[in-house]
CSV table of C-alpha atoms and ligand atoms in Angstrom, one decimal:
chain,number,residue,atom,x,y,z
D,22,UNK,CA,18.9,28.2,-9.6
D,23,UNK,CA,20.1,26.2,-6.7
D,24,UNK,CA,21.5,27.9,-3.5
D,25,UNK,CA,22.4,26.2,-0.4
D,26,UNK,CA,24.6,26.9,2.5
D,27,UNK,CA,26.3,23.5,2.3
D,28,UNK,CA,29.6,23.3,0.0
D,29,UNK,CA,28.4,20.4,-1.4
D,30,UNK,CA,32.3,19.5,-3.4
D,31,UNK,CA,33.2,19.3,-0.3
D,32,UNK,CA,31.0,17.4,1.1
D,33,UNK,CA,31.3,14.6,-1.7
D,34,UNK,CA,34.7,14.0,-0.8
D,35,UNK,CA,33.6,12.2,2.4
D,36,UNK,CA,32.0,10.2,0.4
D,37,UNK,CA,34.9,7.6,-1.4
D,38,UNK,CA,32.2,6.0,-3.5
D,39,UNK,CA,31.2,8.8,-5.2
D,40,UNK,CA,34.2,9.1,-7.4
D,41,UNK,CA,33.5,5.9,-9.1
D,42,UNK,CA,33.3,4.9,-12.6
D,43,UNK,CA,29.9,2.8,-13.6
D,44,UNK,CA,30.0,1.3,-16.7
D,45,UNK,CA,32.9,3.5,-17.8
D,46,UNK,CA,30.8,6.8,-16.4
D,47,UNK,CA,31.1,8.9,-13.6
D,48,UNK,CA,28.5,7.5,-10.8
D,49,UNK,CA,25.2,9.3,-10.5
D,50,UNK,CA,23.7,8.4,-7.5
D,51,UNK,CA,19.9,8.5,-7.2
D,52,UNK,CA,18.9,5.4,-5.0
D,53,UNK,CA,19.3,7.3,-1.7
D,54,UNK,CA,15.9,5.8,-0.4
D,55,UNK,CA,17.3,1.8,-0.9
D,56,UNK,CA,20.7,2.8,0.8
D,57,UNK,CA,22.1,5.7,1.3
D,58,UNK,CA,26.4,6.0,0.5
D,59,UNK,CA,28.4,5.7,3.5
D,60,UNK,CA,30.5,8.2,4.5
D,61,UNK,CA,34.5,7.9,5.0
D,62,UNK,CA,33.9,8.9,8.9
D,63,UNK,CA,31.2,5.7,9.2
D,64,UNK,CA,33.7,3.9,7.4
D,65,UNK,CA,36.7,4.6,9.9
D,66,UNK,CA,34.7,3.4,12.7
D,67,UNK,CA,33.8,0.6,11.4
D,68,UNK,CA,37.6,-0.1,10.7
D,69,UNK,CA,38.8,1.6,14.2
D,70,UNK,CA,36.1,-1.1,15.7
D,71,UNK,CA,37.5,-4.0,13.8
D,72,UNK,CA,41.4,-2.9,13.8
D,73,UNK,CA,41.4,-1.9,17.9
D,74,UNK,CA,38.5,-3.4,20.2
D,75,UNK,CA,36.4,-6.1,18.4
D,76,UNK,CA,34.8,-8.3,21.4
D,77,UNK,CA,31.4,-9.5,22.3
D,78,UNK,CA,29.9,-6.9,24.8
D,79,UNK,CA,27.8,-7.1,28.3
D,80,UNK,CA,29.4,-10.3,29.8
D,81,UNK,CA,33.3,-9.6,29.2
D,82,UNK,CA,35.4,-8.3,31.8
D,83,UNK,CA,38.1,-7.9,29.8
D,84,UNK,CA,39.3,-4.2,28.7
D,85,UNK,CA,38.3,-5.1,25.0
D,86,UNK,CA,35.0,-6.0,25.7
D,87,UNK,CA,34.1,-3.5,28.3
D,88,UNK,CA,35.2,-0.9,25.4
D,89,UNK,CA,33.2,-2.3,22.8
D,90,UNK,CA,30.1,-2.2,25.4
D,91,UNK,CA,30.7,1.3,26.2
D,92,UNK,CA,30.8,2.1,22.7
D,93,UNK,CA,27.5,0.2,22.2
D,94,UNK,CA,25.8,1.8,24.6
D,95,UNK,CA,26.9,5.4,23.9
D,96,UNK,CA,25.7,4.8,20.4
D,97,UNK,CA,22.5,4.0,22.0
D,98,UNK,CA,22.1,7.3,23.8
D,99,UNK,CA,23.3,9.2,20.8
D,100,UNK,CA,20.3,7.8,19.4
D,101,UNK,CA,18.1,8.1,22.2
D,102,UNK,CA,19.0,11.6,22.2
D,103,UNK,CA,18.3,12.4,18.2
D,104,UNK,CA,15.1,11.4,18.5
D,105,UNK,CA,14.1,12.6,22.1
D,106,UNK,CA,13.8,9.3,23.8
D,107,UNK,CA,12.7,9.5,27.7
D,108,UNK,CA,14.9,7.0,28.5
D,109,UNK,CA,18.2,5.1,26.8
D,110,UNK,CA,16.5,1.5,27.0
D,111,UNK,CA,13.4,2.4,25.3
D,112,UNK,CA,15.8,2.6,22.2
D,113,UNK,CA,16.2,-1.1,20.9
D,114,UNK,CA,18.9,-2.2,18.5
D,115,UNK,CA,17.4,-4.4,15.5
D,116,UNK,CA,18.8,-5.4,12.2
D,117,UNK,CA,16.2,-3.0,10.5
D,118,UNK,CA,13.0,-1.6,10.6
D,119,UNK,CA,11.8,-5.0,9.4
D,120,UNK,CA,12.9,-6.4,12.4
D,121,UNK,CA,11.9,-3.9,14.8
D,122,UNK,CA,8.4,-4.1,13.2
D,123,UNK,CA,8.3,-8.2,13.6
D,124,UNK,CA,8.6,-7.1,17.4
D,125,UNK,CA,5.9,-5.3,17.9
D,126,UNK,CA,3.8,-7.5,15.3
D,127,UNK,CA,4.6,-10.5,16.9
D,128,UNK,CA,4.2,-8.8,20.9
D,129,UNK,CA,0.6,-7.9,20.2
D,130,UNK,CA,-0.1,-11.5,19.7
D,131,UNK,CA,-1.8,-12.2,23.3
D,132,UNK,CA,-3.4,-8.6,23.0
D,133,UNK,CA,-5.8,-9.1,19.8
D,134,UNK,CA,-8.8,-10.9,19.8
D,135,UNK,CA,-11.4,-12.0,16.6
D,136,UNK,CA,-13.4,-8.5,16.1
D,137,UNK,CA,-10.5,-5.9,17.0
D,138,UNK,CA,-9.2,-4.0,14.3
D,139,UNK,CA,-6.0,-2.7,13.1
D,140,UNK,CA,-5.7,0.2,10.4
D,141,UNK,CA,-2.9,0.4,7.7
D,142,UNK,CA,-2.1,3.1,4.8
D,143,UNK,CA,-2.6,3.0,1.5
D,144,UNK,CA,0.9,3.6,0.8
D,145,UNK,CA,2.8,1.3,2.9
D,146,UNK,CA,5.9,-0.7,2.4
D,147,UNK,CA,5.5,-4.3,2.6
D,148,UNK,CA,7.3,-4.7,6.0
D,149,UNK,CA,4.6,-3.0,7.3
D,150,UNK,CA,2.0,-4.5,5.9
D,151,UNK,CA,3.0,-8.6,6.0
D,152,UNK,CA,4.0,-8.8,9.7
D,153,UNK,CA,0.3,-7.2,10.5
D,154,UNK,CA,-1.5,-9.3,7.9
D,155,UNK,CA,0.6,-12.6,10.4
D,156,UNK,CA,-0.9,-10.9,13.3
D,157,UNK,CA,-4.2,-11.2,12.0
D,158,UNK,CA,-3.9,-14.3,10.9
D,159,UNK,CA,-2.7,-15.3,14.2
D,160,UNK,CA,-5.5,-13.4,16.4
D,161,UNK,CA,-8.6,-13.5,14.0
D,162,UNK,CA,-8.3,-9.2,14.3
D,163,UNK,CA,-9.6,-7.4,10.9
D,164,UNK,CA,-7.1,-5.5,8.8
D,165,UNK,CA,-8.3,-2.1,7.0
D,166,UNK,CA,-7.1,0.1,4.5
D,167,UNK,CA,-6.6,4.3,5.0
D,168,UNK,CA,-7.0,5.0,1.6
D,169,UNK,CA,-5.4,7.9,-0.4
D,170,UNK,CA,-6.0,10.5,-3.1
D,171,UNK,CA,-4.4,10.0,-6.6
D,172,UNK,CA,-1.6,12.8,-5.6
D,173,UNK,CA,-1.0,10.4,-2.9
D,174,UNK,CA,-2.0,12.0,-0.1
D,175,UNK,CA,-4.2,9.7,2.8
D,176,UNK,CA,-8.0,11.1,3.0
D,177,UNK,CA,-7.5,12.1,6.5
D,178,UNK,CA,-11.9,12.3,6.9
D,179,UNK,CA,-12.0,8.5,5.8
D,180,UNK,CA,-9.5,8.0,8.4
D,181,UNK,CA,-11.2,9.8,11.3
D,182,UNK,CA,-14.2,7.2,10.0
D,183,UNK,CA,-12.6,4.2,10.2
D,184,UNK,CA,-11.5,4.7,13.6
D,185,UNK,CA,-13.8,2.9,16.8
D,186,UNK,CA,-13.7,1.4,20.0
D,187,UNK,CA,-12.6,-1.6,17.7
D,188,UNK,CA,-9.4,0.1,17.2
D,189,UNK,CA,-6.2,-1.4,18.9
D,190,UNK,CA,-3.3,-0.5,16.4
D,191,UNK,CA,-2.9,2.3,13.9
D,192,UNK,CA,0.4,1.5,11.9
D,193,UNK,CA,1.3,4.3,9.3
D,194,UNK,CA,4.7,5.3,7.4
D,195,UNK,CA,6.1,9.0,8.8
D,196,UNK,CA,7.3,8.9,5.0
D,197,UNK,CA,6.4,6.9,1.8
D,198,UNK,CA,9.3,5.2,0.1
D,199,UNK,CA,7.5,4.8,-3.2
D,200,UNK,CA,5.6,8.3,-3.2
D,201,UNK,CA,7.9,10.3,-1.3
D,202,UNK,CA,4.6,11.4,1.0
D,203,UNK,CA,5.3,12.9,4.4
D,204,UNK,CA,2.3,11.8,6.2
D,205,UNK,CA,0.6,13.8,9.0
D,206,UNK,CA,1.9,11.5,11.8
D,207,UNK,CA,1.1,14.1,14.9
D,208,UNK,CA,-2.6,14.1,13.3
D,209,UNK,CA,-3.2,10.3,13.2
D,210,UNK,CA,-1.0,9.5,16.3
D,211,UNK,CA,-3.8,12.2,18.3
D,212,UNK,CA,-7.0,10.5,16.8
D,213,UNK,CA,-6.0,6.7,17.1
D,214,UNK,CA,-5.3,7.7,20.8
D,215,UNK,CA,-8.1,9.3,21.7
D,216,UNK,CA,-9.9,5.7,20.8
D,217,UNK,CA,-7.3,4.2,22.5
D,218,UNK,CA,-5.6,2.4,20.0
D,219,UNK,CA,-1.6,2.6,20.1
D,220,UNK,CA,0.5,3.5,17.0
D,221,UNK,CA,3.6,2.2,15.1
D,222,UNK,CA,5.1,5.1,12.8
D,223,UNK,CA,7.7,3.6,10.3
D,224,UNK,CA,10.4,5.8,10.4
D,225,UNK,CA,12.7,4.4,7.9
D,226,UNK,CA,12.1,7.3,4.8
D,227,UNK,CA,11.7,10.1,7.2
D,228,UNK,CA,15.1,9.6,9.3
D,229,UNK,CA,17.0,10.8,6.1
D,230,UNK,CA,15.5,14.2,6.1
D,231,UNK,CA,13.1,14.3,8.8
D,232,UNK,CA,14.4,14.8,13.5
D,233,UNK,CA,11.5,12.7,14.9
D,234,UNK,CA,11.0,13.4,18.2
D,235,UNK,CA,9.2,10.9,19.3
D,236,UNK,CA,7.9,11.9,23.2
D,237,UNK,CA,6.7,15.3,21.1
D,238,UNK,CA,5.0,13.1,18.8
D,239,UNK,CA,3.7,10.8,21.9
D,240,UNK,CA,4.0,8.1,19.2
D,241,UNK,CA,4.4,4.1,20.7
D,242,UNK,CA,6.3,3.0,18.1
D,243,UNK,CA,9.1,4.3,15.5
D,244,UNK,CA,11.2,2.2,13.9
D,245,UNK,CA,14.5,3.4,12.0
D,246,UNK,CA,17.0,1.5,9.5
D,247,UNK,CA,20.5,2.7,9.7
D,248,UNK,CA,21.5,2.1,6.4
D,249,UNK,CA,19.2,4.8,5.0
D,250,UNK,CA,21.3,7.3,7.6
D,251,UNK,CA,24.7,7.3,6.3
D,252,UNK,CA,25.2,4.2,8.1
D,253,UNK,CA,25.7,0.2,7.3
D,254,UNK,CA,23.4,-2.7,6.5
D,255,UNK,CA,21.9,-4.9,9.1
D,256,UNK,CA,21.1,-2.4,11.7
D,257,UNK,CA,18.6,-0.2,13.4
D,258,UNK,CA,15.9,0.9,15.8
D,259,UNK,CA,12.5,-0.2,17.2
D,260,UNK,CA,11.9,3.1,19.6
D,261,UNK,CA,9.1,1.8,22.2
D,262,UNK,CA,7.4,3.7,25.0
D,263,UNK,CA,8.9,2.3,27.9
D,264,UNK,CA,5.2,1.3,29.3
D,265,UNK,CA,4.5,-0.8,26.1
D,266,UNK,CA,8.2,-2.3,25.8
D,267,UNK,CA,7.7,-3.6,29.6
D,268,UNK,CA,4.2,-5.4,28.8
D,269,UNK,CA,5.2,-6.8,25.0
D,270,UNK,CA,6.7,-10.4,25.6
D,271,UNK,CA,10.3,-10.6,24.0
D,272,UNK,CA,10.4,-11.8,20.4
D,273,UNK,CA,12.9,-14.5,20.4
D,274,UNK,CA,14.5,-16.5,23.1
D,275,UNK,CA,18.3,-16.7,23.7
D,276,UNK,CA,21.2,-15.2,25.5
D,277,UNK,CA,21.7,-11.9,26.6
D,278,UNK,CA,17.9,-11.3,27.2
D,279,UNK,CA,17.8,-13.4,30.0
D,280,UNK,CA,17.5,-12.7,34.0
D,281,UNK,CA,18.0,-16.8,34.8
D,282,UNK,CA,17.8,-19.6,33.3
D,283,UNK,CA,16.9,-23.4,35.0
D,284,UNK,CA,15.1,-26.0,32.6
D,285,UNK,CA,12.2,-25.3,34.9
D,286,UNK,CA,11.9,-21.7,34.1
D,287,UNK,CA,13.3,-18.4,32.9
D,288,UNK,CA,13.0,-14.8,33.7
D,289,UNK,CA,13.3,-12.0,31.3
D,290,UNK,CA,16.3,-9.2,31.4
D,291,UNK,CA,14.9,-5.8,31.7
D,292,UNK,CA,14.8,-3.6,29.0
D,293,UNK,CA,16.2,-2.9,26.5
D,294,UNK,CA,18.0,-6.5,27.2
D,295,UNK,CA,14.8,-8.2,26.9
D,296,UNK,CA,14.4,-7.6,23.0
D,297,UNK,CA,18.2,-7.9,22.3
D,298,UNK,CA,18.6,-11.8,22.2
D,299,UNK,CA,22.4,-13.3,21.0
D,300,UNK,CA,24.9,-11.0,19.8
D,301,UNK,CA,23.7,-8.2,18.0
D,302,UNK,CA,25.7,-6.4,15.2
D,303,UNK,CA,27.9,-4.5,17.5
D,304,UNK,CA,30.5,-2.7,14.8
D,305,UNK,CA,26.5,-1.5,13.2
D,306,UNK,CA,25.0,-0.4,16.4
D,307,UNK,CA,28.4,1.7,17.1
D,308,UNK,CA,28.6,2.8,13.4
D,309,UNK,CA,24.9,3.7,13.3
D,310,UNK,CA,25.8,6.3,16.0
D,311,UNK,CA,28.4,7.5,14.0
D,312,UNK,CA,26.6,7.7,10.9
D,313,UNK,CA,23.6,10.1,12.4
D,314,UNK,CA,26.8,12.0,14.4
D,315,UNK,CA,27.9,13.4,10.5
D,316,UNK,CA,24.5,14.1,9.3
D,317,UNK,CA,24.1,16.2,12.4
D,318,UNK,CA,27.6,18.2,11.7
D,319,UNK,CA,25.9,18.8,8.8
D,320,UNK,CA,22.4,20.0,10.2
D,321,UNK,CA,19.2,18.3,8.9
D,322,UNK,CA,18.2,22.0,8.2
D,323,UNK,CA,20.2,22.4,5.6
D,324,UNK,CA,19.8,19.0,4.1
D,325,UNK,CA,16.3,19.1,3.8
D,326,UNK,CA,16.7,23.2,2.6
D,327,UNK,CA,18.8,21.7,-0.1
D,328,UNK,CA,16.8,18.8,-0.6
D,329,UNK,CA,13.8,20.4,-1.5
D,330,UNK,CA,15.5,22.2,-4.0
D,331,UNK,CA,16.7,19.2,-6.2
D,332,UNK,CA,13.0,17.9,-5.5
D,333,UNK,CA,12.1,21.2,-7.4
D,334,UNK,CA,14.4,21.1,-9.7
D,335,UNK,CA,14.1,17.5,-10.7
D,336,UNK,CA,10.3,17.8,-10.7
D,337,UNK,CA,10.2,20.7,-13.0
D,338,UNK,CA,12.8,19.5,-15.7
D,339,UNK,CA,11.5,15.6,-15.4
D,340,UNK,CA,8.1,17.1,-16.4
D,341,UNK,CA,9.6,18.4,-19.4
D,342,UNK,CA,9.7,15.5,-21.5
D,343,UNK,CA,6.4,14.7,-23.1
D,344,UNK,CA,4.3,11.5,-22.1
D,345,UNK,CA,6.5,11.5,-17.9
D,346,UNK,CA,4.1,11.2,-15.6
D,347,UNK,CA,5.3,11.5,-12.2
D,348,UNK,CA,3.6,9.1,-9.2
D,349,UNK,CA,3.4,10.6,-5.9
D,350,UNK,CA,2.4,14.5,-6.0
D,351,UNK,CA,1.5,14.9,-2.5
D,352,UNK,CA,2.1,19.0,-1.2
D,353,UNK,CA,4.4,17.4,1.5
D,354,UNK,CA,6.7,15.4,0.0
D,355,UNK,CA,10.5,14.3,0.6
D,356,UNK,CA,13.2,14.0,-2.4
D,357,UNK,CA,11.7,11.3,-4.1
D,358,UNK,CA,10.5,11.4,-7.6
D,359,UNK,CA,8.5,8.4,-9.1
D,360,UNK,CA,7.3,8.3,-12.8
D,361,UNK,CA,7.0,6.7,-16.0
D,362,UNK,CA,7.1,7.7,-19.7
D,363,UNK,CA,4.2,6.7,-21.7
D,364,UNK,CA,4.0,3.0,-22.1
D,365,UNK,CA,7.5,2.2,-21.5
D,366,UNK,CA,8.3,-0.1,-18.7
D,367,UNK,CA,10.5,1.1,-16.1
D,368,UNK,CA,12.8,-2.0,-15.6
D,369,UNK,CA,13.8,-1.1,-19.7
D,370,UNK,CA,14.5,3.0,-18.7
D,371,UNK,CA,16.5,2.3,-15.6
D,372,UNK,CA,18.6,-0.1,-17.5
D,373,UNK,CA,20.0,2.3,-20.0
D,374,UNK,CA,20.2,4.7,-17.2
D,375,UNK,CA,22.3,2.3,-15.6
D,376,UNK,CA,24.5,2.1,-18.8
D,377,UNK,CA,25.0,5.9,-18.6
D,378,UNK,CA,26.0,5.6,-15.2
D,379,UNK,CA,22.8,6.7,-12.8
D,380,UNK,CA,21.5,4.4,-10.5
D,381,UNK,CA,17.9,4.5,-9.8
D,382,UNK,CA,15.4,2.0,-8.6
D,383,UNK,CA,12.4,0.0,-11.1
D,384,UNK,CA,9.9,-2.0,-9.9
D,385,UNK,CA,7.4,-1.4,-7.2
D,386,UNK,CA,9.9,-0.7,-4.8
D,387,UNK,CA,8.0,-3.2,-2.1
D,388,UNK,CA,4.8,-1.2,-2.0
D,389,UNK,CA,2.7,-3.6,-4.4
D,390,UNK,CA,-0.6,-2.0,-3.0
D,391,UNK,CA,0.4,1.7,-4.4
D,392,UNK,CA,1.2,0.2,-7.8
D,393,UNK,CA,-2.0,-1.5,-8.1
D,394,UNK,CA,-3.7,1.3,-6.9
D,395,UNK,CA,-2.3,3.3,-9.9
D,396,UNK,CA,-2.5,0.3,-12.5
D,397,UNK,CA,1.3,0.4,-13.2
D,398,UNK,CA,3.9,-2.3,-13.1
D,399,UNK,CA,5.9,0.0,-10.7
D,400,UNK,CA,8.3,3.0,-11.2
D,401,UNK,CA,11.2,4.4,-12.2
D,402,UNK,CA,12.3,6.0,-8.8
D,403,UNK,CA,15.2,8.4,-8.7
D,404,UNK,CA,15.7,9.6,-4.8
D,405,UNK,CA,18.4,12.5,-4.0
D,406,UNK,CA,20.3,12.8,-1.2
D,407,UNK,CA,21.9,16.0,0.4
D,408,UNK,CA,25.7,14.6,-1.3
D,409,UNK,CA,23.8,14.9,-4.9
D,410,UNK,CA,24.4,17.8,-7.1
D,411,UNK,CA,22.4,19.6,-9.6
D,412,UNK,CA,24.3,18.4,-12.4
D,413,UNK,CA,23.4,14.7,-11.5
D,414,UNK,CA,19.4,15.8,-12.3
D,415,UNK,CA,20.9,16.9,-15.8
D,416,UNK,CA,22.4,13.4,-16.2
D,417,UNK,CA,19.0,12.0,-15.4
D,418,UNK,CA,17.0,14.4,-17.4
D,419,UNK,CA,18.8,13.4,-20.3
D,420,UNK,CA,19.5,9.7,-19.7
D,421,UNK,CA,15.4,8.9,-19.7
D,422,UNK,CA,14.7,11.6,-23.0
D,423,UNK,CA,17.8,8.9,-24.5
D,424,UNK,CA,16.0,6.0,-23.4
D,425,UNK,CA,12.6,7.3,-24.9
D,426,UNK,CA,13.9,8.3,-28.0
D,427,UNK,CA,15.6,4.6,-27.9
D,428,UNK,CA,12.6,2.5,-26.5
D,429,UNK,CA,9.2,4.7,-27.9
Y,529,PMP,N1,9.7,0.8,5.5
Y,529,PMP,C1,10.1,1.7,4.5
Y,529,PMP,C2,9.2,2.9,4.2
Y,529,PMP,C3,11.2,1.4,3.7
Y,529,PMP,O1,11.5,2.3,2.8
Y,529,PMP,C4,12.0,0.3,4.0
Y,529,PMP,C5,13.3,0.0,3.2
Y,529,PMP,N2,13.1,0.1,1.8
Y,529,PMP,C6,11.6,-0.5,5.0
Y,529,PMP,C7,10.5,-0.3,5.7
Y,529,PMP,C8,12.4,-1.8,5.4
Y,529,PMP,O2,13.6,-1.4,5.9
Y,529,PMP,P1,14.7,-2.5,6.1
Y,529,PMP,O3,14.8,-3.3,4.8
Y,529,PMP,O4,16.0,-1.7,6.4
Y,529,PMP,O5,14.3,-3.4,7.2
């Protein structure tokens, strides 16, 4: 039985998308960790930005651009503020957590020699594996592996072994996308500092159901997508300690993240200016805000209360059906369920799912490393959000026992 202080009809009908047909079905929804669904208040100030005060922000002095940069910037302490930044500038707008984890890949370039070492999960997705594997390319450092259990779960002992004086960088996701994991952040974060080595969490599974606060934490770097937050495509965060942010060079040249400019020489805006080169994605920065502001009227109590109950729910009746094994059965673990059925391959389940309406993910969801590691072609990965409904898990339950009795 599911109970939950959140009316969750209601909280559907923010939600326009929900009401669609797919493939002459009503929409089940289960690919929350790709994208999550906007909601109509993210979707009005997108249009409020675009219908009233679209302009390019910081050099206008015009009314319309001065509003736009206000708007920018209050975004950015919204955000600064849900995840406990010191300061506004140590927040940096990127178009993803890709992109805020090329910056910091690319800024310890000058800092890694041949015979450092940097450590990686197990479990990681491959935006924050490949920009690391570059740096090491780049600086001759050695890349090694935290491995994991079999319920997914990173052997925390093998950790603590690997680390050394060798240790400059520690890069770990807060939550797996593939796995669903929560990984014990505060525990690595302590350790790799106390051999000095600095540490980039990857935020971009956890900000769904997870408040980072990131000077708690003492973590370096967190990166965040907005699109997993009720808001768009395009856009997010690399969160920096101020102290780190000032001695990283910027990642790409251009203007706004300029002090002056002669052909002899240029100087360097200040933060967070310095990483913000050429427009950025203004109406995504704004809406980004705006999309954390309604998960917060909602309370990220509840969500995850509620949350955890479809996890348990799903989990149980999944395991119902004969030959589903599920992927990922860590003890701390997000809304994410993972699995297979027998030899079936997943690309062939989530296509008749998709004919019944349900949209989940197949494949190996950008986390080649974990499939290997299980010796599976990849998943079938259904991912709930707080705006899904008990029902939906019914749809789901019986969608894959069709699509075994259809494909066995
Ligand atoms: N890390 C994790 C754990 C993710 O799930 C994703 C998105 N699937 C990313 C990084 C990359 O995020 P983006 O594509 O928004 O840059």
């Amino acid at each position: 039985m599911i109970h939950t202080v959140l009316d969750i009809l209601k909280i559907r009908e923010d939600f326009p998308i929900l009401k669609r047909k797919v493939n002459g079905q009503n929409l089940v929804y289960f690919d929350n960790a790709a994208t999550s669904q906007t909601p109509k208040h993210v979707i009005d100030v997108i249009v409020d930005y675009y219908s009233n005060y679209n302009a390019n922000i910081h050099r206008g002095v015009h009314a319309l651009s001065q509003e736009a940069t206000d708007k920018y910037e209050e975004a950015r302490i919204k955000i600064q503020t849900h995840f406990n930044a010191a300061a506004s500038h140590e927040i940096i707008f990127t178009s993803g957590t890709t992109h805020a984890i090329n910056i910091v890949a690319n800024g310890f370039t000058s800092f890694l020699k041949k015979g450092d070492e940097v450590l990686v999960s197990a479990m990681e997705h491959h935006s924050n594996i490949v920009p690391w594997q570059m740096l090491c390319e780049r600086t001759g450092a050695t890349m090694k592996v935290i491995p994991m259990n079999l319920d997914g779960e990173l052997l925390m002992d093998k950790y603590h072994a690997l680390l050394s004086n060798k240790t400059k960088l520690v890069f770990c996701n807060h939550v797996s996308n593939a796995l669903g994991t929560i990984n014990p952040i505060q525990e690595i974060i302590e350790a790799a500092h106390a051999v000095g080595a600095a540490v980039l969490i990857d935020g971009a599974q956890a900000a769904p159901h997870i408040i980072a606060d990131v000077q708690a934490l003492d973590v370096d770097f967190y990166t965040v997508s907005a699109h997993k937050i009720c808001g768009p495509t395009g856009v997010g965060i690399l969160y920096g300690k101020e102290a780190w942010l000032n001695k990283l060079p910027p990642y790409q040249g251009g203007g706004e993240m300029i002090a002056e400019v002669t052909f002899e020489k240029t100087t360097y805006a200040g933060l967070p200016h310095k990483f913000e080169a050429g427009t950025p994605n203004i109406c995504g920065g704004i809406a980004m805000g705006a999309g954390l502001d309604y998960m917060n009227s909602i309370g990220f109590d509840a969500i995850t209360t509620y949350e955890h109950e479809l996890l348990a729910y799903a989990t149980e009746k999944l395991l119902e059906i004969e030959g589903l094994k599920i992927y990922g059965t860590a003890k701390n673990k997000t809304a994410v369920v993972s699995f297979n059925v027998g030899q079936i391959h997943p690309y062939d389940i989530g296509s008749i799912l998709d004919k019944l309406g349900v949209a989940v993910r197949t494949g190996h969801h950008c986390a080649q490393p974990i499939m290997d590691f299980f010796k599976i072609p990849g998943t079938v990965r259904a991912s709930f959000s707080f705006y899904n409904l008990k029902e939906e898990i019914d749809v789901l339950v019986a969608g894959v026992k069709r699509a075994k009795a259809m494909l066995s």
